[in-house]
Short mmCIF file of C-alpha atoms in Angstrom, two decimals:
data_model
loop_
_atom_site.label_atom_id
_atom_site.label_comp_id
_atom_site.label_asym_id
_atom_site.label_seq_id
_atom_site.Cartn_x
_atom_site.Cartn_y
_atom_site.Cartn_z
CA MET A 1 55.34 -0.29 82.42
CA ALA A 2 52.93 0.82 85.10
CA ARG A 3 52.36 3.07 88.04
CA VAL A 4 52.15 1.24 91.38
CA LYS A 5 50.10 2.88 94.13
CA LEU A 6 49.54 1.86 97.75
CA GLU A 7 46.85 3.60 99.81
CA GLY A 8 46.56 2.97 103.55
CA VAL A 9 48.01 -0.54 103.22
CA ARG A 10 48.18 -2.55 106.44
CA LYS A 11 49.29 -6.06 107.31
CA ILE A 12 48.15 -7.49 110.64
CA TYR A 13 49.06 -10.99 111.80
CA THR A 14 46.39 -12.35 114.13
CA GLU A 15 47.88 -15.71 115.10
CA GLY A 16 48.62 -15.52 118.81
CA ALA A 17 49.19 -11.93 119.91
CA GLN A 18 48.09 -9.46 117.24
CA GLN A 19 51.07 -7.95 115.43
CA VAL A 20 50.95 -5.00 113.04
CA ALA A 21 53.71 -5.69 110.51
CA VAL A 22 52.87 -2.83 108.12
CA ASP A 23 50.80 0.15 109.21
CA ARG A 24 49.00 2.52 106.81
CA VAL A 25 51.61 2.73 104.08
CA ASP A 26 50.94 5.27 101.33
CA LEU A 27 53.24 5.09 98.32
CA ASP A 28 52.94 6.27 94.72
CA VAL A 29 55.58 4.78 92.39
CA LYS A 30 55.54 6.59 89.07
CA ASP A 31 55.64 4.79 85.75
CA GLY A 32 59.29 3.92 85.04
CA GLU A 33 60.55 5.00 88.47
CA PHE A 34 63.10 3.09 90.57
CA VAL A 35 61.97 3.13 94.22
CA VAL A 36 63.91 1.45 97.03
CA LEU A 37 62.40 0.31 100.34
CA VAL A 38 65.09 0.32 103.02
CA GLY A 39 65.19 -0.23 106.76
CA PRO A 40 66.45 -2.58 109.46
CA SER A 41 65.33 -6.21 109.74
CA GLY A 42 61.68 -6.51 110.73
CA CYS A 43 60.68 -3.02 109.55
CA GLY A 44 58.04 -4.34 107.11
CA LYS A 45 59.79 -3.64 103.81
CA SER A 46 59.70 -7.22 102.47
CA THR A 47 56.13 -7.69 103.69
CA THR A 48 55.14 -4.54 101.77
CA LEU A 49 56.80 -5.88 98.62
CA ARG A 50 55.11 -9.26 99.02
CA MET A 51 51.71 -7.56 99.30
CA ILE A 52 52.39 -5.75 96.02
CA ALA A 53 53.33 -9.10 94.47
CA GLY A 54 50.27 -10.86 95.88
CA LEU A 55 52.31 -13.26 98.01
CA GLU A 56 50.85 -11.78 101.21
CA SER A 57 47.21 -10.90 101.79
CA ILE A 58 46.34 -7.28 102.59
CA SER A 59 44.60 -6.58 105.91
CA ALA A 60 43.44 -3.09 104.89
CA GLY A 61 43.96 -0.51 102.15
CA THR A 62 44.41 -0.93 98.40
CA VAL A 63 47.20 -1.81 95.99
CA LYS A 64 46.91 -0.63 92.39
CA ILE A 65 49.09 -1.68 89.47
CA GLY A 66 48.32 0.54 86.53
CA ASP A 67 44.64 1.44 86.75
CA ARG A 68 43.61 -1.84 88.38
CA VAL A 69 43.09 -2.60 92.07
CA VAL A 70 44.85 -5.95 92.57
CA ASN A 71 44.00 -6.78 96.21
CA ASP A 72 42.24 -9.98 95.17
CA VAL A 73 44.16 -10.66 91.95
CA PRO A 74 46.45 -13.75 92.13
CA PRO A 75 50.20 -13.16 91.68
CA LYS A 76 50.38 -14.73 88.22
CA ALA A 77 47.71 -12.34 86.93
CA ARG A 78 49.35 -9.13 88.21
CA ASP A 79 51.82 -8.86 85.32
CA ILE A 80 54.82 -8.35 87.59
CA ALA A 81 58.13 -10.20 87.85
CA MET A 82 59.92 -10.80 91.15
CA VAL A 83 63.60 -11.49 91.79
CA PHE A 84 64.36 -13.11 95.15
CA GLN A 85 67.38 -13.34 97.44
CA ASN A 86 67.78 -17.01 96.54
CA TYR A 87 68.12 -17.50 92.81
CA ALA A 88 65.14 -19.89 92.44
CA LEU A 89 66.66 -21.61 89.39
CA TYR A 90 65.79 -25.13 88.29
CA PRO A 91 69.03 -27.13 88.80
CA HIS A 92 68.22 -29.76 86.16
CA MET A 93 67.61 -27.15 83.44
CA THR A 94 70.14 -25.25 81.35
CA VAL A 95 70.32 -21.46 81.46
CA ARG A 96 68.36 -21.34 78.19
CA GLU A 97 65.62 -23.56 79.64
CA ASN A 98 65.50 -21.59 82.89
CA LEU A 99 65.11 -18.32 81.00
CA GLY A 100 62.30 -19.58 78.83
CA PHE A 101 60.41 -21.77 81.30
CA ALA A 102 57.78 -19.21 82.39
CA LEU A 103 57.05 -18.38 78.75
CA LYS A 104 56.69 -22.07 77.91
CA LEU A 105 54.08 -22.41 80.67
CA LYS A 106 52.10 -19.65 78.94
CA ASN A 107 52.15 -21.71 75.72
CA MET A 108 54.02 -18.94 73.91
CA PRO A 109 55.24 -19.88 70.41
CA SER A 110 58.73 -21.39 70.41
CA ALA A 111 60.08 -18.78 68.00
CA GLU A 112 59.04 -15.91 70.29
CA ILE A 113 60.45 -17.70 73.36
CA ASP A 114 63.76 -18.16 71.56
CA GLN A 115 63.81 -14.50 70.50
CA ARG A 116 63.14 -13.24 74.04
CA VAL A 117 65.69 -15.61 75.59
CA LYS A 118 68.41 -14.53 73.17
CA ALA A 119 67.61 -10.85 73.75
CA ALA A 120 67.76 -11.24 77.55
CA ALA A 121 70.98 -13.27 77.33
CA ALA A 122 72.58 -10.58 75.17
CA THR A 123 71.48 -7.83 77.57
CA LEU A 124 72.94 -9.67 80.58
CA GLY A 125 76.06 -11.09 78.94
CA LEU A 126 74.86 -14.69 79.24
CA ASP A 127 75.21 -15.77 75.60
CA GLU A 128 78.12 -18.15 76.23
CA TYR A 129 76.42 -19.75 79.24
CA LEU A 130 73.07 -20.69 77.67
CA GLU A 131 73.83 -24.43 77.60
CA ARG A 132 75.27 -24.57 81.12
CA LYS A 133 73.39 -25.66 84.22
CA PRO A 134 73.23 -23.51 87.38
CA ARG A 135 75.79 -25.63 89.25
CA ASN A 136 78.40 -24.61 86.67
CA LEU A 137 77.81 -20.87 87.18
CA SER A 138 79.20 -18.39 89.69
CA GLY A 139 76.92 -16.60 92.15
CA GLY A 140 76.88 -13.47 90.03
CA GLN A 141 76.06 -15.44 86.88
CA ARG A 142 73.19 -17.22 88.65
CA GLN A 143 71.80 -13.88 89.77
CA ARG A 144 71.96 -12.62 86.19
CA VAL A 145 69.99 -15.68 85.10
CA ALA A 146 67.39 -14.85 87.76
CA LEU A 147 67.23 -11.31 86.36
CA GLY A 148 66.90 -12.74 82.87
CA ARG A 149 63.93 -14.87 83.89
CA ALA A 150 62.21 -11.67 84.96
CA ILE A 151 63.21 -9.71 81.85
CA VAL A 152 61.88 -12.25 79.31
CA ARG A 153 58.40 -11.91 80.77
CA GLN A 154 58.32 -8.19 79.85
CA PRO A 155 56.27 -7.33 82.96
CA GLN A 156 54.68 -4.02 83.92
CA ALA A 157 56.92 -3.83 87.01
CA PHE A 158 59.95 -5.57 88.52
CA LEU A 159 60.06 -6.37 92.23
CA PHE A 160 63.40 -7.17 93.90
CA ASP A 161 63.58 -8.71 97.38
CA GLU A 162 67.18 -8.29 98.63
CA PRO A 163 68.56 -9.89 95.44
CA LEU A 164 72.24 -9.25 96.23
CA SER A 165 72.38 -10.47 99.83
CA ASN A 166 73.98 -13.82 98.94
CA LEU A 167 76.82 -12.27 96.93
CA ASP A 168 80.26 -11.22 98.16
CA ALA A 169 81.10 -7.51 98.48
CA GLN A 170 82.84 -7.17 95.11
CA MET A 171 80.07 -8.99 93.26
CA ARG A 172 77.42 -6.82 94.95
CA VAL A 173 79.07 -3.71 93.54
CA SER A 174 79.14 -5.27 90.07
CA MET A 175 75.49 -6.36 90.24
CA ARG A 176 74.39 -2.92 91.50
CA ARG A 177 75.84 -1.45 88.33
CA GLU A 178 74.10 -4.16 86.30
CA ILE A 179 70.69 -3.43 87.83
CA ALA A 180 71.13 0.33 87.42
CA ARG A 181 72.07 -0.18 83.77
CA LEU A 182 69.05 -2.42 83.22
CA HIS A 183 66.72 0.22 84.61
CA GLN A 184 68.19 2.87 82.32
CA GLU A 185 67.90 0.54 79.34
CA LEU A 186 64.46 -0.98 80.01
CA LYS A 187 62.87 2.18 81.53
CA VAL A 188 60.47 -0.02 83.50
CA THR A 189 59.01 0.45 86.98
CA MET A 190 61.23 -1.16 89.63
CA ILE A 191 60.62 -1.58 93.38
CA TYR A 192 63.63 -2.83 95.30
CA VAL A 193 63.94 -3.97 98.92
CA THR A 194 67.23 -3.91 100.82
CA HIS A 195 68.64 -3.39 104.30
CA ASP A 196 71.81 -1.93 102.77
CA GLN A 197 71.72 1.87 102.65
CA VAL A 198 74.54 1.92 100.06
CA GLU A 199 72.36 -0.06 97.64
CA ALA A 200 69.44 2.23 98.40
CA MET A 201 71.39 5.46 97.91
CA THR A 202 73.09 4.33 94.67
CA LEU A 203 70.07 2.74 92.97
CA GLY A 204 66.93 4.61 93.94
CA ASP A 205 65.31 7.58 92.23
CA ARG A 206 63.45 7.82 95.53
CA ILE A 207 63.90 5.92 98.78
CA VAL A 208 61.28 4.80 101.29
CA VAL A 209 62.80 4.55 104.78
CA MET A 210 60.79 2.23 107.05
CA SER A 211 60.88 1.39 110.75
CA LYS A 212 58.58 -0.88 112.76
CA GLY A 213 56.00 -1.06 109.97
CA HIS A 214 55.81 2.70 109.44
CA VAL A 215 57.14 4.90 106.65
CA MET A 216 59.60 7.37 108.19
CA GLN A 217 60.33 9.39 105.04
CA ILE A 218 60.01 9.15 101.26
CA ASP A 219 62.49 11.29 99.36
CA THR A 220 65.43 11.45 96.98
CA PRO A 221 68.77 10.10 98.23
CA ILE A 222 70.31 13.56 98.61
CA ASN A 223 67.31 14.95 100.51
CA LEU A 224 67.30 12.00 102.89
CA TYR A 225 70.93 12.70 103.68
CA GLU A 226 70.74 16.48 103.89
CA LYS A 227 67.18 16.98 105.17
CA PRO A 228 66.12 13.99 107.31
CA LYS A 229 62.68 14.50 108.82
CA ASN A 230 63.36 12.72 112.10
CA ARG A 231 66.11 11.25 114.24
CA PHE A 232 65.61 7.71 112.92
CA VAL A 233 66.24 8.73 109.30
CA ALA A 234 69.16 10.95 110.33
CA GLY A 235 70.79 8.08 112.20
CA PHE A 236 70.02 5.36 109.66
CA ILE A 237 71.17 7.13 106.50
CA GLY A 238 74.90 7.79 106.38
CA ASN A 239 78.03 5.75 107.06
CA PRO A 240 79.58 6.44 109.51
CA ALA A 241 76.35 7.34 111.25
CA MET A 242 75.42 10.84 112.37
CA ASN A 243 76.60 11.92 115.83
CA PHE A 244 73.87 12.98 118.28
CA VAL A 245 74.52 15.38 121.16
CA ASN A 246 71.93 16.28 123.79
CA GLY A 247 71.75 19.83 125.08
CA THR A 248 69.67 23.01 125.21
CA VAL A 249 69.09 26.09 123.06
CA GLU A 250 70.10 29.30 124.83
CA GLY A 251 70.51 32.99 124.03
CA GLY A 252 68.40 36.12 123.99
CA GLY A 253 69.88 37.28 120.69
CA PRO A 254 71.66 34.78 118.44
CA SER A 255 70.75 31.24 119.44
CA ARG A 256 73.40 28.94 120.87
CA PHE A 257 73.38 25.20 121.38
CA VAL A 258 74.90 24.29 124.74
CA ALA A 259 75.85 20.64 125.19
CA GLU A 260 74.87 18.77 128.35
CA GLY A 261 77.42 19.54 131.04
CA GLY A 262 78.38 22.80 129.32
CA ASP A 263 81.53 21.29 127.76
CA TRP A 264 81.04 23.21 124.55
CA GLU A 265 78.56 25.33 122.63
CA ILE A 266 77.77 26.32 119.06
CA ASN A 267 76.47 29.60 117.69
CA LEU A 268 73.57 28.53 115.49
CA PRO A 269 73.12 30.10 112.02
CA SER A 270 70.55 32.90 111.73
CA ARG A 271 68.44 30.84 109.31
CA PHE A 272 67.48 28.66 112.28
CA ALA A 273 66.42 31.62 114.44
CA ALA A 274 62.68 31.36 113.80
CA PRO A 275 62.20 27.61 114.36
CA LEU A 276 64.48 27.66 117.41
CA THR A 277 62.72 30.52 119.19
CA ALA A 278 60.18 28.16 120.73
CA ALA A 279 62.94 25.71 121.70
CA ARG A 280 64.95 28.12 123.85
CA GLY A 281 65.63 26.72 127.28
CA LYS A 282 64.33 23.30 126.26
CA ALA A 283 66.16 20.01 125.81
CA VAL A 284 67.03 19.30 122.17
CA THR A 285 69.27 16.93 120.22
CA LEU A 286 71.90 18.21 117.79
CA GLY A 287 72.89 15.99 114.86
CA ILE A 288 76.37 16.34 113.35
CA ARG A 289 77.58 14.46 110.29
CA PRO A 290 81.07 12.93 110.73
CA GLU A 291 82.44 14.87 107.74
CA ASP A 292 81.58 18.13 109.54
CA VAL A 293 83.93 17.27 112.42
CA SER A 294 87.62 18.20 112.16
CA VAL A 295 90.40 17.12 114.51
CA VAL A 296 92.83 19.91 115.51
CA ALA A 297 95.91 19.79 117.72
CA GLY A 298 94.96 22.60 120.08
CA PRO A 299 92.73 25.65 120.69
CA ARG A 300 91.41 27.15 117.50
CA VAL A 301 88.93 29.86 116.52
CA ALA A 302 85.91 28.05 115.08
CA PRO A 303 82.11 28.04 115.42
CA ALA A 304 82.49 25.27 117.99
CA THR A 305 85.39 23.46 119.63
CA ALA A 306 85.46 20.72 122.23
CA THR A 307 88.12 18.67 123.96
CA ALA A 308 87.76 14.95 123.31
CA ARG A 309 89.76 11.74 123.16
CA LEU A 310 90.32 10.02 119.80
CA ASP A 311 89.66 6.29 120.30
CA LEU A 312 89.75 4.85 116.78
CA VAL A 313 90.74 5.77 113.23
CA GLU A 314 89.38 3.65 110.35
CA SER A 315 91.67 3.97 107.32
CA LEU A 316 89.46 3.69 104.22
CA GLY A 317 91.57 5.39 101.55
CA ASN A 318 90.07 8.66 100.36
CA GLU A 319 87.10 8.20 102.69
#
């Protein structure tokens, strides 16, 4: 296990027009922590992971794994294991051979290879599939083999690059549980990249939200949801997404939010009085989580009411 630390890491592509893919990322992943990088396509999350792995060069800054700066260390010498979106299994090899192949390349004794392969297979429920080839496995079983190839190496850190993207919805839920269980059992450092906020919120001890190469916020799942630092994080985390309403802050005593057009207003809690003093009379944006909105049949005494038209109801059981 190892701490992974990024300090001022940048990635700049210079072919053609200069493009900054990752800009001054600072990240400190504690020993044994599960950290998830999440954001929309093109935000720089996979590029950041690939720089940690050594698959992308670093334009500026430093990457440390344990106590060692690894900027110029080749991937095979970084003592990390990476699980990709595609399973990267050898089709002509059995599951047993796939699991032990990296260890065989290291000239590890056959007895130790066999011991590690059996242990990984038992952990992942692959015992009965050891003599099968990848073409005879389901997508979920192939992904477990890919996880097993990483586990047998006993690395300092695991890196996951959208490993569940090729699976159907039901299998993704099952594999999320599998990965969470593995982290609890192995207690090893894990860094996981996904565009799926559900994966991020259910797996991560902490989450790094990225946009356009920048880190927007690093925090626990609950803090990201309840205390987003900016509009991007507020709008990205949460499903359905947060509602945004433009308006102004008014009032000489208690502050009130008045929506554009004056259709409705909200008396703001006193705990917001101090930070809102400077915003009075200025344009602001109010964010409202969907679960904080109730539909009523007519006029009702409440902190805020507004007349609106209901366009769509999505029936999702207890959600």
